[in-house]
mmCIF file of C-alpha atoms in Angstrom:
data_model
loop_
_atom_site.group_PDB
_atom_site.id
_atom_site.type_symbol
_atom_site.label_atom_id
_atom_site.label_comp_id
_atom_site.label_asym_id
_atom_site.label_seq_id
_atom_site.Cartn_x
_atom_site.Cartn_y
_atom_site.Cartn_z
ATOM 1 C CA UNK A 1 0.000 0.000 0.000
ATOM 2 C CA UNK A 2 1.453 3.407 -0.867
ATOM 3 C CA UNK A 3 1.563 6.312 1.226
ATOM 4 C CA UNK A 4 -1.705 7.725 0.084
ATOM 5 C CA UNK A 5 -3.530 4.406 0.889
ATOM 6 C CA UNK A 6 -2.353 4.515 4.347
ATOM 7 C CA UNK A 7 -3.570 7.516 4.884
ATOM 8 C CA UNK A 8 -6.870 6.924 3.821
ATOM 9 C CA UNK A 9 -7.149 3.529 5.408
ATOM 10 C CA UNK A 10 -5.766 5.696 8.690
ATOM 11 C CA UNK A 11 -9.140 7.856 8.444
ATOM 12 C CA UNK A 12 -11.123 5.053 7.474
ATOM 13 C CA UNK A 13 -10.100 3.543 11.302
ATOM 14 C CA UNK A 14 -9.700 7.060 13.255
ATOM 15 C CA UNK A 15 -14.022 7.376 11.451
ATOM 16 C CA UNK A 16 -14.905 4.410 13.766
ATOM 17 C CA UNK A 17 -14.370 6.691 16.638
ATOM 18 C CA UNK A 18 -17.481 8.040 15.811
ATOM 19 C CA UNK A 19 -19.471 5.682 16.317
ATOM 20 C CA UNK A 20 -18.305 6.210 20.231
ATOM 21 C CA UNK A 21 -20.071 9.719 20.606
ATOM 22 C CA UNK A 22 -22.978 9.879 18.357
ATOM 23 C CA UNK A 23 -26.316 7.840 18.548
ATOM 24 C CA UNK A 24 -25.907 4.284 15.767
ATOM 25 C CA UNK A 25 -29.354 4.164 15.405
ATOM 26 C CA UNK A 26 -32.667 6.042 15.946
ATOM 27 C CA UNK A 27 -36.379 5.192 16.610
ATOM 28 C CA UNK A 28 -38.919 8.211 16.186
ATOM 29 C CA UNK A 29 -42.663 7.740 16.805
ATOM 30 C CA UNK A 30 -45.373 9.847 15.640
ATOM 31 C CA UNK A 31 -48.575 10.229 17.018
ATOM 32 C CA UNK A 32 -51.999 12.267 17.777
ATOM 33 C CA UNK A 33 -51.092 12.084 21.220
ATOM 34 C CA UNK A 34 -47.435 13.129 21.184
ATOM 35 C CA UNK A 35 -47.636 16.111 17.835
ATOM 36 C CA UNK A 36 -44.204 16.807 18.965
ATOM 37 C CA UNK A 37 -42.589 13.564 18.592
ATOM 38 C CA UNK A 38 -40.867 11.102 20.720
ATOM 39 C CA UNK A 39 -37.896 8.555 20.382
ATOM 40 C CA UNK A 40 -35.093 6.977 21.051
ATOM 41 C CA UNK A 41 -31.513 7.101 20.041
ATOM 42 C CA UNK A 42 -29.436 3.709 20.738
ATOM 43 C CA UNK A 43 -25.705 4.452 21.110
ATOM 44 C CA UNK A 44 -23.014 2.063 21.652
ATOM 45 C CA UNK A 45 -22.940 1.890 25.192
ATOM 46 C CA UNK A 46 -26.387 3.423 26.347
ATOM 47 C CA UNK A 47 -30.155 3.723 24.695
ATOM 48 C CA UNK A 48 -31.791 7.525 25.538
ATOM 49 C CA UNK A 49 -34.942 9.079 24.922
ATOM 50 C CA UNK A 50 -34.505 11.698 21.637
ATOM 51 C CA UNK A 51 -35.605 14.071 24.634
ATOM 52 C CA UNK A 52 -35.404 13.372 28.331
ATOM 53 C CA UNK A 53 -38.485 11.818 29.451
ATOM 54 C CA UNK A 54 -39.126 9.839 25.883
ATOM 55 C CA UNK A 55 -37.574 6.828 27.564
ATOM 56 C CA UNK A 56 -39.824 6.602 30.461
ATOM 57 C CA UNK A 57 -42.794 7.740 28.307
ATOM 58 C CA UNK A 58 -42.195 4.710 25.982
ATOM 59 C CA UNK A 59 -41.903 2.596 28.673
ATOM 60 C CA UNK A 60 -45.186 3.907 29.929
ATOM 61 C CA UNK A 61 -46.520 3.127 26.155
ATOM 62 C CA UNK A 62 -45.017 -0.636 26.245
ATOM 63 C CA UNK A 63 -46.306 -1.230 29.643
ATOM 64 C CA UNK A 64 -50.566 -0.960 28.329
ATOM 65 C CA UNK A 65 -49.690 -2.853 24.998
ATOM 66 C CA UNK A 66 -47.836 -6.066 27.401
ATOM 67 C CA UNK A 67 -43.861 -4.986 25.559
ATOM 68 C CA UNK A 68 -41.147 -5.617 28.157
ATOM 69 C CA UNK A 69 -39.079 -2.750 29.150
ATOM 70 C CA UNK A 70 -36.332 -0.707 27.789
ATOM 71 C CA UNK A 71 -33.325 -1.122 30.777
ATOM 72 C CA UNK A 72 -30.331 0.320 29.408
ATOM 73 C CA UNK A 73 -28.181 -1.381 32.291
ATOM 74 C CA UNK A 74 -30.188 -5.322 31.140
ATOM 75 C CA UNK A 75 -28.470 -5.168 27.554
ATOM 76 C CA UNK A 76 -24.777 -6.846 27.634
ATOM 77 C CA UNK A 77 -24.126 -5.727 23.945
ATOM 78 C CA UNK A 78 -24.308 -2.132 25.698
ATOM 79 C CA UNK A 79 -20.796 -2.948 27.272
ATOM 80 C CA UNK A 80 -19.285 -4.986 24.171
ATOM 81 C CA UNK A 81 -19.699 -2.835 21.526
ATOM 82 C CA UNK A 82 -17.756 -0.356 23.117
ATOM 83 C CA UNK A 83 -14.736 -2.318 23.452
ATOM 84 C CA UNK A 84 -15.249 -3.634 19.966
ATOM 85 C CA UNK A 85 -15.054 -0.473 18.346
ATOM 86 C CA UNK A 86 -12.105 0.644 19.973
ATOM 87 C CA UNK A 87 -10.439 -2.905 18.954
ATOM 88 C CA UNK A 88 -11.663 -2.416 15.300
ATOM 89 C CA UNK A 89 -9.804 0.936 15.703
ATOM 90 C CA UNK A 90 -6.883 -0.008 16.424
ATOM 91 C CA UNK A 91 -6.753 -2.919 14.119
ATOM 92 C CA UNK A 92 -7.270 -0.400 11.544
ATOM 93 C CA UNK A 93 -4.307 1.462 12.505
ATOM 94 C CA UNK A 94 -2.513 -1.177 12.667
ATOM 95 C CA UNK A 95 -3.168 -2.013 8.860
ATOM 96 C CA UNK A 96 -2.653 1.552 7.972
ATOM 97 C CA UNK A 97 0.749 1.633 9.702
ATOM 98 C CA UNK A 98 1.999 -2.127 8.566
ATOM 99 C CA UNK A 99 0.280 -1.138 4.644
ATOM 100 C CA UNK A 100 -0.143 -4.657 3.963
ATOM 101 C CA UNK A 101 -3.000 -5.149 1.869
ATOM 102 C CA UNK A 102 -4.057 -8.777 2.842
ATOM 103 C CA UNK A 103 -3.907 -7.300 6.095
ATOM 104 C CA UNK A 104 -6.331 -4.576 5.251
ATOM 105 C CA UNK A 105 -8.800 -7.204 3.451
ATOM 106 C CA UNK A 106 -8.837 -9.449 6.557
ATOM 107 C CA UNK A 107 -9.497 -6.406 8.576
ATOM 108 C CA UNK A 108 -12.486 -5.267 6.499
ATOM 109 C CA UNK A 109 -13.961 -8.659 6.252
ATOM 110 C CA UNK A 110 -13.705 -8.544 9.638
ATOM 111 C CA UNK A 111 -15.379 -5.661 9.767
ATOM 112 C CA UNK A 112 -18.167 -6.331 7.618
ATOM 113 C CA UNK A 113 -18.628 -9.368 9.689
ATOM 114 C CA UNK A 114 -19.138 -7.760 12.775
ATOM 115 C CA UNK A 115 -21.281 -5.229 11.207
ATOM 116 C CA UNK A 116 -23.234 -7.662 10.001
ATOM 117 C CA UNK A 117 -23.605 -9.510 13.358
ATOM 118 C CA UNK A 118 -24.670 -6.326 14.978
ATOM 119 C CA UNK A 119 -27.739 -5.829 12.786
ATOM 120 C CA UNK A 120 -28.982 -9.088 12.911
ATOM 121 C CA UNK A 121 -28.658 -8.975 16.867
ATOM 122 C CA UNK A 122 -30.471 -5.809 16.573
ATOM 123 C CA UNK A 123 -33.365 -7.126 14.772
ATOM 124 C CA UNK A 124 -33.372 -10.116 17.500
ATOM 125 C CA UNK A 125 -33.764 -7.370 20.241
ATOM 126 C CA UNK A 126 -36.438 -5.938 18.673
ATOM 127 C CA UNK A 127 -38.007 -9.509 17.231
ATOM 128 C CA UNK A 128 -38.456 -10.147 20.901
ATOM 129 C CA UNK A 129 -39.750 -6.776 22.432
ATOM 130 C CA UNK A 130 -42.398 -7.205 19.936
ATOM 131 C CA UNK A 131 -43.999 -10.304 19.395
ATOM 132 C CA UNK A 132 -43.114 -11.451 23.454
ATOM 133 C CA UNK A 133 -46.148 -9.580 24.753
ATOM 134 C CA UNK A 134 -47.761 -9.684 28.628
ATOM 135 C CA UNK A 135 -50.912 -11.879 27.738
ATOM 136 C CA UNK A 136 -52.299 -9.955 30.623
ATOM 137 C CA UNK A 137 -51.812 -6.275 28.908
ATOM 138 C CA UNK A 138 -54.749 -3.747 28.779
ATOM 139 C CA UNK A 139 -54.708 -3.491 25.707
ATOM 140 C CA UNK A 140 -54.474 -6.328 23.435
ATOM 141 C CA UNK A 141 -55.066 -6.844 19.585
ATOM 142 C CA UNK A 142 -55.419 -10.451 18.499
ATOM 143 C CA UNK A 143 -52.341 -11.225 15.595
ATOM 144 C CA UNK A 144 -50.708 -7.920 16.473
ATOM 145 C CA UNK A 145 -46.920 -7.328 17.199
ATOM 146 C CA UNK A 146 -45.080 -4.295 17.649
ATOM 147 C CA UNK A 147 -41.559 -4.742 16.209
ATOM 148 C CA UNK A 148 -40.624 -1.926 14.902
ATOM 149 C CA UNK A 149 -38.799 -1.728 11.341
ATOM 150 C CA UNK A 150 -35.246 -1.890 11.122
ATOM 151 C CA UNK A 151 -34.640 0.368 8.738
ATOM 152 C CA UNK A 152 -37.605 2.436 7.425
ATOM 153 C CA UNK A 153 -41.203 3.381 8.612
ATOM 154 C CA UNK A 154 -43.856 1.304 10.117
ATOM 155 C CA UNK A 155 -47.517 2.474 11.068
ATOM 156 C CA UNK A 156 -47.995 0.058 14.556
ATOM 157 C CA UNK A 157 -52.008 1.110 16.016
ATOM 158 C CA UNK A 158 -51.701 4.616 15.735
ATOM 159 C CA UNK A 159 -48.144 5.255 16.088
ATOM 160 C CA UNK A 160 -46.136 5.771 12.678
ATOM 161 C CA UNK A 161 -42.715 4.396 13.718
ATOM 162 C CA UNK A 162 -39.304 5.447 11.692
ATOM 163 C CA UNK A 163 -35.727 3.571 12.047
ATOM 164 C CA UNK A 164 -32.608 5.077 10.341
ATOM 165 C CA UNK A 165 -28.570 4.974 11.375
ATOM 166 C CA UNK A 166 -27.657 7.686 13.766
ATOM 167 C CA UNK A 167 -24.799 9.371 12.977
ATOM 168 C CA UNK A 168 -22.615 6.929 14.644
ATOM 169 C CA UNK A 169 -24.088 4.231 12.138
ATOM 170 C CA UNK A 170 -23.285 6.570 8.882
ATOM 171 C CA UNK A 171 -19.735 6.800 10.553
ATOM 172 C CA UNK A 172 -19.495 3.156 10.250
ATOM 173 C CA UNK A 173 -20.633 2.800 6.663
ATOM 174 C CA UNK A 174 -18.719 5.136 5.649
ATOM 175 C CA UNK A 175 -15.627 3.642 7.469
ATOM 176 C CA UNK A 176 -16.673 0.610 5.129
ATOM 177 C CA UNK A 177 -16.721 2.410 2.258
ATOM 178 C CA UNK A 178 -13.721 3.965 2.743
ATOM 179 C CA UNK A 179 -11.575 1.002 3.108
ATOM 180 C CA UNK A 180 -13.053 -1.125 0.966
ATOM 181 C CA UNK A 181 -12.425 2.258 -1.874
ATOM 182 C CA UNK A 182 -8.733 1.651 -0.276
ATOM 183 C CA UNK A 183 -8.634 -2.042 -1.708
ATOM 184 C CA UNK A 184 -10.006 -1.800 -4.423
ATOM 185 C CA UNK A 185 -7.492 1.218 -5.287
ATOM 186 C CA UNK A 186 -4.655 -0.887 -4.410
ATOM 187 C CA UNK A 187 -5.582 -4.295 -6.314
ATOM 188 C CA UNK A 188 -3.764 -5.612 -8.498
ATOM 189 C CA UNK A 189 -3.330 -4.843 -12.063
ATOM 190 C CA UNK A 190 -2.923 -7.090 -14.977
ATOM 191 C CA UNK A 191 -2.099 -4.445 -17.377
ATOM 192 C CA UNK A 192 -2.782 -4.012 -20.710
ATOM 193 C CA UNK A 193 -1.767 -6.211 -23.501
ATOM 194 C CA UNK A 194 -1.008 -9.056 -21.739
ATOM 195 C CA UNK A 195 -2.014 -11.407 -24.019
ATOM 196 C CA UNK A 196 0.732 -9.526 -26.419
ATOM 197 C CA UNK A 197 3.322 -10.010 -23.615
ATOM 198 C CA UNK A 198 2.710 -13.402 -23.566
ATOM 199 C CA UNK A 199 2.898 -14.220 -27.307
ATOM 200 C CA UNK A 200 5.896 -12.139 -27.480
ATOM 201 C CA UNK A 201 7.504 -14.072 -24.366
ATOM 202 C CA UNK A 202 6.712 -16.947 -26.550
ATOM 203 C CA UNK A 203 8.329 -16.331 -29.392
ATOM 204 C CA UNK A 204 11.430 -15.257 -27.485
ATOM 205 C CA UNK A 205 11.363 -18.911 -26.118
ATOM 206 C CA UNK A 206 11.250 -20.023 -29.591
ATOM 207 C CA UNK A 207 14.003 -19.153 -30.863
ATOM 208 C CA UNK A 208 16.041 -19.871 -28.578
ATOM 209 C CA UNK A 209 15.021 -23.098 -27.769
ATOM 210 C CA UNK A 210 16.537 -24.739 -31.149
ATOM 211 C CA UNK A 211 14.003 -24.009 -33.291
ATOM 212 C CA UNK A 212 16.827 -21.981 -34.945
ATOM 213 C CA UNK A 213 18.440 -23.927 -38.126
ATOM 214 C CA UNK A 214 21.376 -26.313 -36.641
ATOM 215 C CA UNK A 215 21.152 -25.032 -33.079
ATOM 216 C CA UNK A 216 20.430 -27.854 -30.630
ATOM 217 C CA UNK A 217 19.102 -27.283 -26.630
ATOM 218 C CA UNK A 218 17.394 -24.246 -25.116
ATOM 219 C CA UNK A 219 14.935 -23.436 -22.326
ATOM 220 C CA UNK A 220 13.355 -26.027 -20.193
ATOM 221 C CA UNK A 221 11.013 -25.711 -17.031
ATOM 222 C CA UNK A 222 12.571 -24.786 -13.886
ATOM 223 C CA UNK A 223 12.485 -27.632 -11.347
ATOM 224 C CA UNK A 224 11.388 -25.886 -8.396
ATOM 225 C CA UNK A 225 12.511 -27.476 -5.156
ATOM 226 C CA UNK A 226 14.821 -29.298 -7.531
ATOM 227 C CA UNK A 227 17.160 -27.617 -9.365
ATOM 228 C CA UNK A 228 20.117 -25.765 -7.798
ATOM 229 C CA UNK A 229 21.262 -22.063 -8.499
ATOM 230 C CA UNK A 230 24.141 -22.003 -10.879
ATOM 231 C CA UNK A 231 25.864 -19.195 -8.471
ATOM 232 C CA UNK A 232 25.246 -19.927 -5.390
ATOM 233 C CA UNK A 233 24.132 -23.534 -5.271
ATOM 234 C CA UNK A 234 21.253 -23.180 -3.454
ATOM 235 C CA UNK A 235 18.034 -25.052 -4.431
ATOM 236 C CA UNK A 236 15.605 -22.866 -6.604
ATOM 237 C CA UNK A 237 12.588 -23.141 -4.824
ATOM 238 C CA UNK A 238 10.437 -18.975 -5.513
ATOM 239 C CA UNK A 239 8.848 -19.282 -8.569
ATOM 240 C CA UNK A 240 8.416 -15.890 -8.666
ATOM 241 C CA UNK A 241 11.991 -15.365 -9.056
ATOM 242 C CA UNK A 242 13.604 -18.020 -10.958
ATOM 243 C CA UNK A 243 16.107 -17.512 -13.804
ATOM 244 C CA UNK A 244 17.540 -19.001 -16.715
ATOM 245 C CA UNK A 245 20.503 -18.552 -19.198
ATOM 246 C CA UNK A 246 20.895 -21.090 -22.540
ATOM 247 C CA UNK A 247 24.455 -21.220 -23.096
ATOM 248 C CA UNK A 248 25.702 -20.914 -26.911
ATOM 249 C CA UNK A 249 25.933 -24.881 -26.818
ATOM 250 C CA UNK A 250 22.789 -24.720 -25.610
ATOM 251 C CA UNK A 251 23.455 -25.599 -22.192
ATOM 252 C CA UNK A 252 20.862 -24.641 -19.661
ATOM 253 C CA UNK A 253 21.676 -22.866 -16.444
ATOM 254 C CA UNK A 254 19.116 -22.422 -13.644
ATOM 255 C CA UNK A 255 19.375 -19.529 -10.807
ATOM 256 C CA UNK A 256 17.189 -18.888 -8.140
ATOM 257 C CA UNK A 257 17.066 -14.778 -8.590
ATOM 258 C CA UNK A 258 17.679 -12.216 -10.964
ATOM 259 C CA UNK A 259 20.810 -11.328 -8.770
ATOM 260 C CA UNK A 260 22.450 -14.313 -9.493
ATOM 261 C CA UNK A 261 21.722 -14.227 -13.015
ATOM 262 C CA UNK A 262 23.155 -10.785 -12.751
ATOM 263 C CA UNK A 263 25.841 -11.854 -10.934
ATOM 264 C CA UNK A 264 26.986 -14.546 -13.670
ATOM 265 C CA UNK A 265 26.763 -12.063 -16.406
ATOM 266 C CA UNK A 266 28.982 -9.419 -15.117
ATOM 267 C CA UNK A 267 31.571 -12.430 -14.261
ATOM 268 C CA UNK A 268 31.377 -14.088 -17.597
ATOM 269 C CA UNK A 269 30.678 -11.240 -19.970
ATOM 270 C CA UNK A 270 32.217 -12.922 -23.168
ATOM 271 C CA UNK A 271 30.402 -16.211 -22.599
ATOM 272 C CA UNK A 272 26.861 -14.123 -21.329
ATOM 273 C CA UNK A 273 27.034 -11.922 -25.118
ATOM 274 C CA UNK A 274 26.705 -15.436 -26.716
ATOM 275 C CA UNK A 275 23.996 -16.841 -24.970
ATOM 276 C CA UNK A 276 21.026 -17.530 -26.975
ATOM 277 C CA UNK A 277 18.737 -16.388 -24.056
ATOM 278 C CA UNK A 278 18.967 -14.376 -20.465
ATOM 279 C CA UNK A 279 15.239 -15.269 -19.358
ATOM 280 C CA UNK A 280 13.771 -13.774 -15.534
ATOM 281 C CA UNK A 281 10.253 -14.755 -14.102
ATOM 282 C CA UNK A 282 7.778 -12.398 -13.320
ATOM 283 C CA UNK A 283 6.234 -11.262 -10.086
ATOM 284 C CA UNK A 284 2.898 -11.002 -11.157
ATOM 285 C CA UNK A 285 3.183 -14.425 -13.961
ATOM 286 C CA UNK A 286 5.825 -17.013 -11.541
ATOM 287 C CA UNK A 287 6.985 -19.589 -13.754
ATOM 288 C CA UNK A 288 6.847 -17.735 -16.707
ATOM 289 C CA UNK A 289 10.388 -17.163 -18.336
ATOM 290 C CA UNK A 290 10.534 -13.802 -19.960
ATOM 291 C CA UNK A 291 13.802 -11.976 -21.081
ATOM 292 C CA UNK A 292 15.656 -10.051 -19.164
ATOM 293 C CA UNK A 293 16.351 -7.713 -21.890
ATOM 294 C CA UNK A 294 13.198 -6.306 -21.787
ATOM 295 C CA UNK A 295 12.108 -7.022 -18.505
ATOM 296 C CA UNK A 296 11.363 -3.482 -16.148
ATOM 297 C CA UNK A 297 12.518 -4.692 -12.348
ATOM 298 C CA UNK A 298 11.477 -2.852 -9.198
ATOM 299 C CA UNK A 299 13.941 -2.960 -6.687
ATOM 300 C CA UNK A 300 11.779 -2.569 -3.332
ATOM 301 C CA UNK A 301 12.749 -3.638 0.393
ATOM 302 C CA UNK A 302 8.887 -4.437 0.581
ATOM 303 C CA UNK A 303 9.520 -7.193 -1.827
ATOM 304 C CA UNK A 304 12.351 -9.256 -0.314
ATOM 305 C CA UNK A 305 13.798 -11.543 -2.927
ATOM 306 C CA UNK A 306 15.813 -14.502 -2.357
ATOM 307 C CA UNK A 307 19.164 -13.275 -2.185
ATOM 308 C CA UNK A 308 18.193 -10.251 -0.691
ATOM 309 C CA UNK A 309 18.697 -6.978 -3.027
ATOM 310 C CA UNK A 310 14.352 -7.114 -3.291
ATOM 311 C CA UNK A 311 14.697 -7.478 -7.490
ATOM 312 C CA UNK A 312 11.070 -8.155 -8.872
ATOM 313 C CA UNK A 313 10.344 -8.323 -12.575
ATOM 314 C CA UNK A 314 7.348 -6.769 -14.557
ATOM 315 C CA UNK A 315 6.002 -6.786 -17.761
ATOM 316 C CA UNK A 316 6.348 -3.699 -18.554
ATOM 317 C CA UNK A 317 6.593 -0.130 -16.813
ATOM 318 C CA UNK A 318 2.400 0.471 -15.922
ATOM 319 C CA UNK A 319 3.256 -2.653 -14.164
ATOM 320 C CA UNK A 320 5.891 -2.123 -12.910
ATOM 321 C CA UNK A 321 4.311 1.539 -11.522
ATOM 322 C CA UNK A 322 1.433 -0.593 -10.201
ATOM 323 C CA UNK A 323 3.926 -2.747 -8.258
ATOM 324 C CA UNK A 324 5.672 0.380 -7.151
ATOM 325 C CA UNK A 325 2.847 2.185 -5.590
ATOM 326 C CA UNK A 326 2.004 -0.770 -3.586
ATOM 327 C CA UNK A 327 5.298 -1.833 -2.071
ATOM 328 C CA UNK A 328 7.561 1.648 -2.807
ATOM 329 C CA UNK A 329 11.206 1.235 -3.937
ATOM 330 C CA UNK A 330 12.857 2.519 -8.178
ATOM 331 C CA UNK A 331 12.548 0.858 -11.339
ATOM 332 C CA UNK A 332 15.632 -0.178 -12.921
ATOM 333 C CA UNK A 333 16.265 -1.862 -16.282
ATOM 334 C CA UNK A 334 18.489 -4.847 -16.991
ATOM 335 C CA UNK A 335 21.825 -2.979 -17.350
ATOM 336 C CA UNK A 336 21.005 -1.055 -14.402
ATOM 337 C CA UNK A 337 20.417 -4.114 -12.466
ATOM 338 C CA UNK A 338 23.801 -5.523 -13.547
ATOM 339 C CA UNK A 339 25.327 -2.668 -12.554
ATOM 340 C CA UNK A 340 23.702 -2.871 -9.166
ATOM 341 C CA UNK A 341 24.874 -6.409 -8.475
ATOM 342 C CA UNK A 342 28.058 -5.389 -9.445
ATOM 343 C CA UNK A 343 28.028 -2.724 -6.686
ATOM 344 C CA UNK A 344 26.248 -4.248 -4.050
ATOM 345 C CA UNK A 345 28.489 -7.750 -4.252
ATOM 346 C CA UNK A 346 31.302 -5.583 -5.069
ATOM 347 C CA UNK A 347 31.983 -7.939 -8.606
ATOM 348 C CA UNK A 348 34.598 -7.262 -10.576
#
């Protein structure tokens, strides 16, 4: 995730907060006997009247249709959604501060999940309050319950009853939004003319693989887990990183990075300007053998390759830019990346 991603995804968490000092949902009723209204507004950690005797006058209402009463201090989700805000909160910033972006899909599914959970416990609440009526009420209307909606407007007797998010609840949503804007900003890209890329990776394959008049050998499949790095002997096992170079006889040498393809090629130059291909794997296509000579790489300590100098190979640069904003770090071509072997590992 780039810097600007953060950011947002920062705001996106800090919005939650919100949801801590305004009301997440409200109930209004309207009725001949109360022309000025009355309601409640349900917060995280308390419900209140939408002035301060509508509680206890709505408690009054519930008491002549048989509805149990509203106790504030009876409701346990009253003293966990509290706590789980300020956990989602810091989660977030968290995610914002790491800029992983798995991390910042698990933490919106998570999200959504809870979200989710807290409307459906929300219609339970109110499921119960109004179908669970005192069979001993005053006033009782066979087949009638009293739930109120929750989310629009509901005439119950001769109360018109109206249930929308608070502001806390719109600070939520948008939260949501936000982040999920922040992922989908940051996803992947496959790029244009990939379909080109490929074909022209392809051919490049081709003809080097002996399809050439009286040339005999050329690229194979990497062995992964099998084969060992010409350079530094280790096994290959990242296919997002493997490497290849078909030797003018035609002989095949494996490496398990760019670097130590690199590496090779400043060592044997002679031997490297007769090869009939210098082929790299892309990050976004592993397996794939592309050349290096046209390969963009992004060197980025966000993407740790295997021997270290974080060398990833793209298609082309709007991949490489895509890669870039995601994970930081320059874009280098394949004589720049030579040249930075040569530096780093201080080649001759």
């Amino acid at each position: 995730m780039n810097s600007r991603a953060r950011l947002l995804q920062l705001l996106a968490s800090l919005m939650l907060l919100l949801a801590l000092a305004f009301p997440l949902w409200t109930i209004s009723l309207a009725a001949p006997q109360y022309p000025e209204g009355i309601g409640l507004k349900i917060w995280a950690w308390q419900i209140t009247g939408q002035k301060p005797q509508d509680l206890h006058n709505i408690n009054g209402l519930n008491h002549y249709i048989g509805m149990q009463r509203i106790e504030p201090d009876s409701i346990p989700e009253l003293k966990i959604l509290p706590v789980a805000i300020v956990g989602f909160t810091l989660l977030g910033l968290l995610v914002a501060f790491l800029g992983r972006r798995w991390l910042l899909k698990a933490w919106l599914a998570l999200l959504l999940a809870g979200c989710l959970a807290g409307l459906v416990d929300f219609y339970r609440w109110e499921y119960d309050y109004g179908h669970n009526l005192d069979p001993h009420a005053a006033i009782q209307v066979p087949g009638m319950s009293y739930q109120p909606p929750l989310l629009g407007t509901r005439q119950l007797l001769n109360m018109r009853t109206t249930s929308l998010p608070g502001v806390g609840g719109m600070a939520v949503l948008l939260s949501v939004l936000l982040a999920a804007g922040v992922l989908w900003s940051t996803r992947p890209r496959s790029g244009r003319g990939s379909g080109g890329r490929a074909a022209g990776s392809a051919v490049a394959i081709l003809l080097a693989s002996g399809l050439l008049p009286g040339c005999g050998g050329g690229p194979r499949p990497i062995a992964y887990g099998q084969d060992a790095c010409a350079r530094c002997r280790m096994f290959v096992v990242d296919a997002r990183y493997g490497s290849e170079l078909v030797t003018r006889r035609g002989k095949v040498l494996v490496f398990d990075s760019a670097e130590c393809l690199a590496a090779w090629v400043v060592v044997n130059p002679l031997d490297a300007q007769e090869a009939r291909a210098t082929l790299v794997t892309h990050y976004r296509r592993p397996e794939e053998l592309v050349s290096a000579e046209t390969t963009v790489f992004l060197k980025s300590a966000g993407l740790p390759s295997p021997m270290g100098l974080g060398l990833s190979g793209c298609a082309d640069h709007s991949e490489a830019r895509a890669l870039q904003q995601e994970y930081g770090g320059d874009l280098l071509d394949w004589p720049q990346l030579q040249d930075l072997v040569r530096t780093s590992w201080k080649l001759p």
